[in-house]
mmCIF file with all atom_site columns, N, CA and C in Angstrom:
data_model
loop_
_atom_site.group_PDB
_atom_site.id
_atom_site.type_symbol
_atom_site.label_atom_id
_atom_site.label_alt_id
_atom_site.label_comp_id
_atom_site.label_asym_id
_atom_site.label_entity_id
_atom_site.label_seq_id
_atom_site.pdbx_PDB_ins_code
_atom_site.Cartn_x
_atom_site.Cartn_y
_atom_site.Cartn_z
_atom_site.occupancy
_atom_site.B_iso_or_equiv
_atom_site.pdbx_formal_charge
_atom_site.auth_seq_id
_atom_site.auth_comp_id
_atom_site.auth_asym_id
_atom_site.auth_atom_id
_atom_site.pdbx_PDB_model_num
ATOM 1   N N  . UNK A 1 1  ? 107.537 -116.163 -61.092 1.00 0.00 ? 250 UNK A N  1
ATOM 2   C CA . UNK A 1 1  ? 106.759 -116.827 -60.697 1.00 0.00 ? 250 UNK A CA 1
ATOM 3   C C  . UNK A 1 1  ? 105.157 -116.621 -61.545 1.00 0.00 ? 250 UNK A C  1
ATOM 4   N N  . UNK A 1 2  ? 104.901 -118.211 -61.586 1.00 0.00 ? 251 UNK A N  1
ATOM 5   C CA . UNK A 1 2  ? 103.742 -118.570 -62.864 1.00 0.00 ? 251 UNK A CA 1
ATOM 6   C C  . UNK A 1 2  ? 102.388 -117.891 -62.223 1.00 0.00 ? 251 UNK A C  1
ATOM 7   N N  . UNK A 1 3  ? 101.813 -117.553 -63.361 1.00 0.00 ? 252 UNK A N  1
ATOM 8   C CA . UNK A 1 3  ? 100.224 -116.844 -62.952 1.00 0.00 ? 252 UNK A CA 1
ATOM 9   C C  . UNK A 1 3  ? 99.433  -117.933 -62.360 1.00 0.00 ? 252 UNK A C  1
ATOM 10  N N  . UNK A 1 4  ? 99.556  -119.288 -62.213 1.00 0.00 ? 253 UNK A N  1
ATOM 11  C CA . UNK A 1 4  ? 98.649  -120.147 -61.297 1.00 0.00 ? 253 UNK A CA 1
ATOM 12  C C  . UNK A 1 4  ? 99.011  -119.518 -59.959 1.00 0.00 ? 253 UNK A C  1
ATOM 13  N N  . UNK A 1 5  ? 100.444 -119.531 -59.631 1.00 0.00 ? 254 UNK A N  1
ATOM 14  C CA . UNK A 1 5  ? 100.588 -119.203 -58.433 1.00 0.00 ? 254 UNK A CA 1
ATOM 15  C C  . UNK A 1 5  ? 100.209 -117.947 -57.819 1.00 0.00 ? 254 UNK A C  1
ATOM 16  N N  . UNK A 1 6  ? 100.302 -117.040 -59.044 1.00 0.00 ? 255 UNK A N  1
ATOM 17  C CA . UNK A 1 6  ? 100.015 -115.524 -58.599 1.00 0.00 ? 255 UNK A CA 1
ATOM 18  C C  . UNK A 1 6  ? 98.228  -115.446 -58.650 1.00 0.00 ? 255 UNK A C  1
ATOM 19  N N  . UNK A 1 7  ? 97.596  -116.320 -58.980 1.00 0.00 ? 256 UNK A N  1
ATOM 20  C CA . UNK A 1 7  ? 96.033  -116.225 -58.716 1.00 0.00 ? 256 UNK A CA 1
ATOM 21  C C  . UNK A 1 7  ? 96.016  -116.883 -57.260 1.00 0.00 ? 256 UNK A C  1
ATOM 22  N N  . UNK A 1 8  ? 97.038  -118.045 -56.700 1.00 0.00 ? 257 UNK A N  1
ATOM 23  C CA . UNK A 1 8  ? 96.353  -118.486 -55.669 1.00 0.00 ? 257 UNK A CA 1
ATOM 24  C C  . UNK A 1 8  ? 96.990  -117.628 -54.571 1.00 0.00 ? 257 UNK A C  1
ATOM 25  N N  . UNK A 1 9  ? 97.805  -116.440 -54.954 1.00 0.00 ? 258 UNK A N  1
ATOM 26  C CA . UNK A 1 9  ? 98.543  -115.666 -53.730 1.00 0.00 ? 258 UNK A CA 1
ATOM 27  C C  . UNK A 1 9  ? 97.135  -114.471 -53.378 1.00 0.00 ? 258 UNK A C  1
ATOM 28  N N  . UNK A 1 10 ? 96.477  -114.446 -54.667 1.00 0.00 ? 259 UNK A N  1
ATOM 29  C CA . UNK A 1 10 ? 95.649  -113.432 -54.622 1.00 0.00 ? 259 UNK A CA 1
ATOM 30  C C  . UNK A 1 10 ? 94.379  -113.706 -53.966 1.00 0.00 ? 259 UNK A C  1
ATOM 31  N N  . UNK A 1 11 ? 93.826  -115.167 -54.573 1.00 0.00 ? 260 UNK A N  1
ATOM 32  C CA . UNK A 1 11 ? 93.184  -115.617 -53.862 1.00 0.00 ? 260 UNK A CA 1
ATOM 33  C C  . UNK A 1 11 ? 92.980  -115.963 -52.416 1.00 0.00 ? 260 UNK A C  1
ATOM 34  N N  . UNK A 1 12 ? 94.085  -116.222 -51.906 1.00 0.00 ? 261 UNK A N  1
ATOM 35  C CA . UNK A 1 12 ? 94.325  -116.347 -50.072 1.00 0.00 ? 261 UNK A CA 1
ATOM 36  C C  . UNK A 1 12 ? 94.341  -115.120 -49.960 1.00 0.00 ? 261 UNK A C  1
ATOM 37  N N  . UNK A 1 13 ? 94.684  -113.936 -50.089 1.00 0.00 ? 262 UNK A N  1
ATOM 38  C CA . UNK A 1 13 ? 94.694  -112.628 -49.884 1.00 0.00 ? 262 UNK A CA 1
ATOM 39  C C  . UNK A 1 13 ? 93.723  -111.819 -49.604 1.00 0.00 ? 262 UNK A C  1
ATOM 40  N N  . UNK A 1 14 ? 92.564  -112.438 -50.707 1.00 0.00 ? 263 UNK A N  1
ATOM 41  C CA . UNK A 1 14 ? 91.124  -111.719 -50.794 1.00 0.00 ? 263 UNK A CA 1
ATOM 42  C C  . UNK A 1 14 ? 90.349  -112.776 -49.619 1.00 0.00 ? 263 UNK A C  1
ATOM 43  N N  . UNK A 1 15 ? 90.450  -114.115 -49.504 1.00 0.00 ? 264 UNK A N  1
ATOM 44  C CA . UNK A 1 15 ? 89.736  -114.969 -48.717 1.00 0.00 ? 264 UNK A CA 1
ATOM 45  C C  . UNK A 1 15 ? 90.155  -114.161 -46.967 1.00 0.00 ? 264 UNK A C  1
ATOM 46  N N  . UNK A 1 16 ? 91.387  -113.978 -46.719 1.00 0.00 ? 265 UNK A N  1
ATOM 47  C CA . UNK A 1 16 ? 91.984  -113.535 -45.123 1.00 0.00 ? 265 UNK A CA 1
ATOM 48  C C  . UNK A 1 16 ? 91.457  -112.262 -45.330 1.00 0.00 ? 265 UNK A C  1
ATOM 49  N N  . UNK A 1 17 ? 91.087  -111.271 -45.986 1.00 0.00 ? 266 UNK A N  1
ATOM 50  C CA . UNK A 1 17 ? 90.729  -110.008 -45.509 1.00 0.00 ? 266 UNK A CA 1
ATOM 51  C C  . UNK A 1 17 ? 89.146  -109.972 -45.362 1.00 0.00 ? 266 UNK A C  1
ATOM 52  N N  . UNK A 1 18 ? 88.740  -110.641 -46.168 1.00 0.00 ? 267 UNK A N  1
ATOM 53  C CA . UNK A 1 18 ? 87.150  -110.938 -45.976 1.00 0.00 ? 267 UNK A CA 1
ATOM 54  C C  . UNK A 1 18 ? 87.063  -111.536 -44.737 1.00 0.00 ? 267 UNK A C  1
ATOM 55  N N  . UNK A 1 19 ? 87.368  -112.571 -44.437 1.00 0.00 ? 268 UNK A N  1
ATOM 56  C CA . UNK A 1 19 ? 87.342  -113.291 -43.421 1.00 0.00 ? 268 UNK A CA 1
ATOM 57  C C  . UNK A 1 19 ? 87.427  -112.131 -41.668 1.00 0.00 ? 268 UNK A C  1
ATOM 58  N N  . UNK A 1 20 ? 88.861  -111.322 -42.057 1.00 0.00 ? 269 UNK A N  1
ATOM 59  C CA . UNK A 1 20 ? 89.161  -110.214 -41.287 1.00 0.00 ? 269 UNK A CA 1
ATOM 60  C C  . UNK A 1 20 ? 87.850  -109.214 -41.275 1.00 0.00 ? 269 UNK A C  1
ATOM 61  N N  . UNK A 1 21 ? 87.210  -109.172 -41.892 1.00 0.00 ? 270 UNK A N  1
ATOM 62  C CA . UNK A 1 21 ? 86.389  -107.764 -42.405 1.00 0.00 ? 270 UNK A CA 1
ATOM 63  C C  . UNK A 1 21 ? 85.298  -108.320 -41.664 1.00 0.00 ? 270 UNK A C  1
ATOM 64  N N  . UNK A 1 22 ? 84.974  -109.858 -41.929 1.00 0.00 ? 271 UNK A N  1
ATOM 65  C CA . UNK A 1 22 ? 83.434  -110.232 -41.603 1.00 0.00 ? 271 UNK A CA 1
ATOM 66  C C  . UNK A 1 22 ? 83.407  -110.622 -40.262 1.00 0.00 ? 271 UNK A C  1
ATOM 67  N N  . UNK A 1 23 ? 84.038  -111.454 -39.804 1.00 0.00 ? 272 UNK A N  1
ATOM 68  C CA . UNK A 1 23 ? 83.966  -112.436 -38.377 1.00 0.00 ? 272 UNK A CA 1
ATOM 69  C C  . UNK A 1 23 ? 84.104  -111.250 -37.167 1.00 0.00 ? 272 UNK A C  1
ATOM 70  N N  . UNK A 1 24 ? 84.366  -110.589 -37.422 1.00 0.00 ? 273 UNK A N  1
ATOM 71  C CA . UNK A 1 24 ? 84.553  -109.321 -35.847 1.00 0.00 ? 273 UNK A CA 1
ATOM 72  C C  . UNK A 1 24 ? 82.598  -108.829 -35.823 1.00 0.00 ? 273 UNK A C  1
ATOM 73  N N  . UNK A 1 25 ? 82.673  -108.721 -36.907 1.00 0.00 ? 274 UNK A N  1
ATOM 74  C CA . UNK A 1 25 ? 80.986  -108.127 -37.115 1.00 0.00 ? 274 UNK A CA 1
ATOM 75  C C  . UNK A 1 25 ? 79.859  -109.235 -37.161 1.00 0.00 ? 274 UNK A C  1
ATOM 76  N N  . UNK A 1 26 ? 80.299  -110.279 -36.751 1.00 0.00 ? 275 UNK A N  1
ATOM 77  C CA . UNK A 1 26 ? 79.325  -111.328 -36.183 1.00 0.00 ? 275 UNK A CA 1
ATOM 78  C C  . UNK A 1 26 ? 78.546  -112.036 -37.642 1.00 0.00 ? 275 UNK A C  1
ATOM 79  N N  . UNK A 1 27 ? 79.304  -111.820 -38.823 1.00 0.00 ? 276 UNK A N  1
ATOM 80  C CA . UNK A 1 27 ? 78.599  -112.020 -40.008 1.00 0.00 ? 276 UNK A CA 1
ATOM 81  C C  . UNK A 1 27 ? 78.651  -113.669 -40.277 1.00 0.00 ? 276 UNK A C  1
ATOM 82  N N  . UNK A 1 28 ? 80.390  -114.099 -40.345 1.00 0.00 ? 277 UNK A N  1
ATOM 83  C CA . UNK A 1 28 ? 80.634  -115.354 -40.266 1.00 0.00 ? 277 UNK A CA 1
ATOM 84  C C  . UNK A 1 28 ? 80.680  -115.638 -38.890 1.00 0.00 ? 277 UNK A C  1
ATOM 85  N N  . UNK A 1 29 ? 80.430  -117.003 -38.289 1.00 0.00 ? 278 UNK A N  1
ATOM 86  C CA . UNK A 1 29 ? 80.545  -117.684 -36.918 1.00 0.00 ? 278 UNK A CA 1
ATOM 87  C C  . UNK A 1 29 ? 80.953  -119.143 -36.935 1.00 0.00 ? 278 UNK A C  1
ATOM 88  N N  . UNK A 1 30 ? 82.490  -119.319 -37.081 1.00 0.00 ? 279 UNK A N  1
ATOM 89  C CA . UNK A 1 30 ? 82.853  -120.305 -37.055 1.00 0.00 ? 279 UNK A CA 1
ATOM 90  C C  . UNK A 1 30 ? 83.117  -120.967 -35.783 1.00 0.00 ? 279 UNK A C  1
ATOM 91  N N  . UNK A 1 31 ? 82.807  -122.287 -35.520 1.00 0.00 ? 280 UNK A N  1
ATOM 92  C CA . UNK A 1 31 ? 82.639  -122.588 -34.285 1.00 0.00 ? 280 UNK A CA 1
ATOM 93  C C  . UNK A 1 31 ? 84.255  -123.177 -34.082 1.00 0.00 ? 280 UNK A C  1
ATOM 94  N N  . UNK A 1 32 ? 84.525  -123.050 -33.020 1.00 0.00 ? 281 UNK A N  1
ATOM 95  C CA . UNK A 1 32 ? 85.742  -122.846 -32.330 1.00 0.00 ? 281 UNK A CA 1
ATOM 96  C C  . UNK A 1 32 ? 86.788  -122.354 -32.671 1.00 0.00 ? 281 UNK A C  1
ATOM 97  N N  . UNK A 1 33 ? 86.851  -121.298 -33.582 1.00 0.00 ? 282 UNK A N  1
ATOM 98  C CA . UNK A 1 33 ? 87.768  -120.465 -34.140 1.00 0.00 ? 282 UNK A CA 1
ATOM 99  C C  . UNK A 1 33 ? 88.236  -119.094 -33.096 1.00 0.00 ? 282 UNK A C  1
ATOM 100 N N  . UNK A 1 34 ? 87.190  -118.386 -32.740 1.00 0.00 ? 283 UNK A N  1
ATOM 101 C CA . UNK A 1 34 ? 87.074  -117.432 -32.215 1.00 0.00 ? 283 UNK A CA 1
ATOM 102 C C  . UNK A 1 34 ? 86.502  -117.818 -30.707 1.00 0.00 ? 283 UNK A C  1
ATOM 103 N N  . UNK A 1 35 ? 87.264  -117.598 -29.759 1.00 0.00 ? 284 UNK A N  1
ATOM 104 C CA . UNK A 1 35 ? 86.235  -118.150 -28.727 1.00 0.00 ? 284 UNK A CA 1
ATOM 105 C C  . UNK A 1 35 ? 86.011  -117.183 -28.001 1.00 0.00 ? 284 UNK A C  1
ATOM 106 N N  . UNK A 1 36 ? 86.884  -115.980 -28.208 1.00 0.00 ? 285 UNK A N  1
ATOM 107 C CA . UNK A 1 36 ? 86.812  -114.686 -27.032 1.00 0.00 ? 285 UNK A CA 1
ATOM 108 C C  . UNK A 1 36 ? 85.864  -113.732 -28.197 1.00 0.00 ? 285 UNK A C  1
ATOM 109 N N  . UNK A 1 37 ? 84.788  -113.505 -28.072 1.00 0.00 ? 286 UNK A N  1
ATOM 110 C CA . UNK A 1 37 ? 84.164  -112.759 -29.074 1.00 0.00 ? 286 UNK A CA 1
ATOM 111 C C  . UNK A 1 37 ? 84.194  -111.216 -29.354 1.00 0.00 ? 286 UNK A C  1
ATOM 112 N N  . UNK A 1 38 ? 84.017  -110.718 -29.729 1.00 0.00 ? 287 UNK A N  1
ATOM 113 C CA . UNK A 1 38 ? 83.904  -108.743 -30.022 1.00 0.00 ? 287 UNK A CA 1
ATOM 114 C C  . UNK A 1 38 ? 83.141  -108.112 -28.754 1.00 0.00 ? 287 UNK A C  1
ATOM 115 N N  . UNK A 1 39 ? 82.359  -109.041 -28.731 1.00 0.00 ? 288 UNK A N  1
ATOM 116 C CA . UNK A 1 39 ? 81.051  -107.908 -27.872 1.00 0.00 ? 288 UNK A CA 1
ATOM 117 C C  . UNK A 1 39 ? 81.611  -108.474 -26.399 1.00 0.00 ? 288 UNK A C  1
ATOM 118 N N  . UNK A 1 40 ? 82.462  -109.722 -26.033 1.00 0.00 ? 289 UNK A N  1
ATOM 119 C CA . UNK A 1 40 ? 82.403  -109.729 -24.846 1.00 0.00 ? 289 UNK A CA 1
ATOM 120 C C  . UNK A 1 40 ? 84.262  -109.733 -24.772 1.00 0.00 ? 289 UNK A C  1
ATOM 121 N N  . UNK A 1 41 ? 84.766  -108.975 -24.644 1.00 0.00 ? 290 UNK A N  1
ATOM 122 C CA . UNK A 1 41 ? 85.895  -108.520 -24.330 1.00 0.00 ? 290 UNK A CA 1
ATOM 123 C C  . UNK A 1 41 ? 86.548  -108.901 -23.152 1.00 0.00 ? 290 UNK A C  1
ATOM 124 N N  . UNK A 1 42 ? 88.192  -109.471 -23.314 1.00 0.00 ? 291 UNK A N  1
ATOM 125 C CA . UNK A 1 42 ? 88.637  -109.990 -22.096 1.00 0.00 ? 291 UNK A CA 1
ATOM 126 C C  . UNK A 1 42 ? 88.861  -108.994 -20.798 1.00 0.00 ? 291 UNK A C  1
ATOM 127 N N  . UNK A 1 43 ? 88.941  -107.656 -21.204 1.00 0.00 ? 292 UNK A N  1
ATOM 128 C CA . UNK A 1 43 ? 89.387  -106.888 -20.449 1.00 0.00 ? 292 UNK A CA 1
ATOM 129 C C  . UNK A 1 43 ? 88.013  -106.610 -19.062 1.00 0.00 ? 292 UNK A C  1
ATOM 130 N N  . UNK A 1 44 ? 86.960  -107.060 -19.776 1.00 0.00 ? 293 UNK A N  1
ATOM 131 C CA . UNK A 1 44 ? 85.725  -106.545 -18.927 1.00 0.00 ? 293 UNK A CA 1
ATOM 132 C C  . UNK A 1 44 ? 85.771  -108.042 -17.746 1.00 0.00 ? 293 UNK A C  1
ATOM 133 N N  . UNK A 1 45 ? 86.348  -108.621 -17.820 1.00 0.00 ? 294 UNK A N  1
ATOM 134 C CA . UNK A 1 45 ? 86.103  -110.073 -16.992 1.00 0.00 ? 294 UNK A CA 1
ATOM 135 C C  . UNK A 1 45 ? 86.504  -109.332 -15.487 1.00 0.00 ? 294 UNK A C  1
#
């Protein structure tokens, strides 16, 4: 494995972890990615 591909693997991993950490808390609100918000769970419909 070349150092460049290893760098991209770490970059993608950190990005995914940050996205999974920030999105449920409402800090990142990408339009159209998450239709069901954590504050409005589907089970309570």
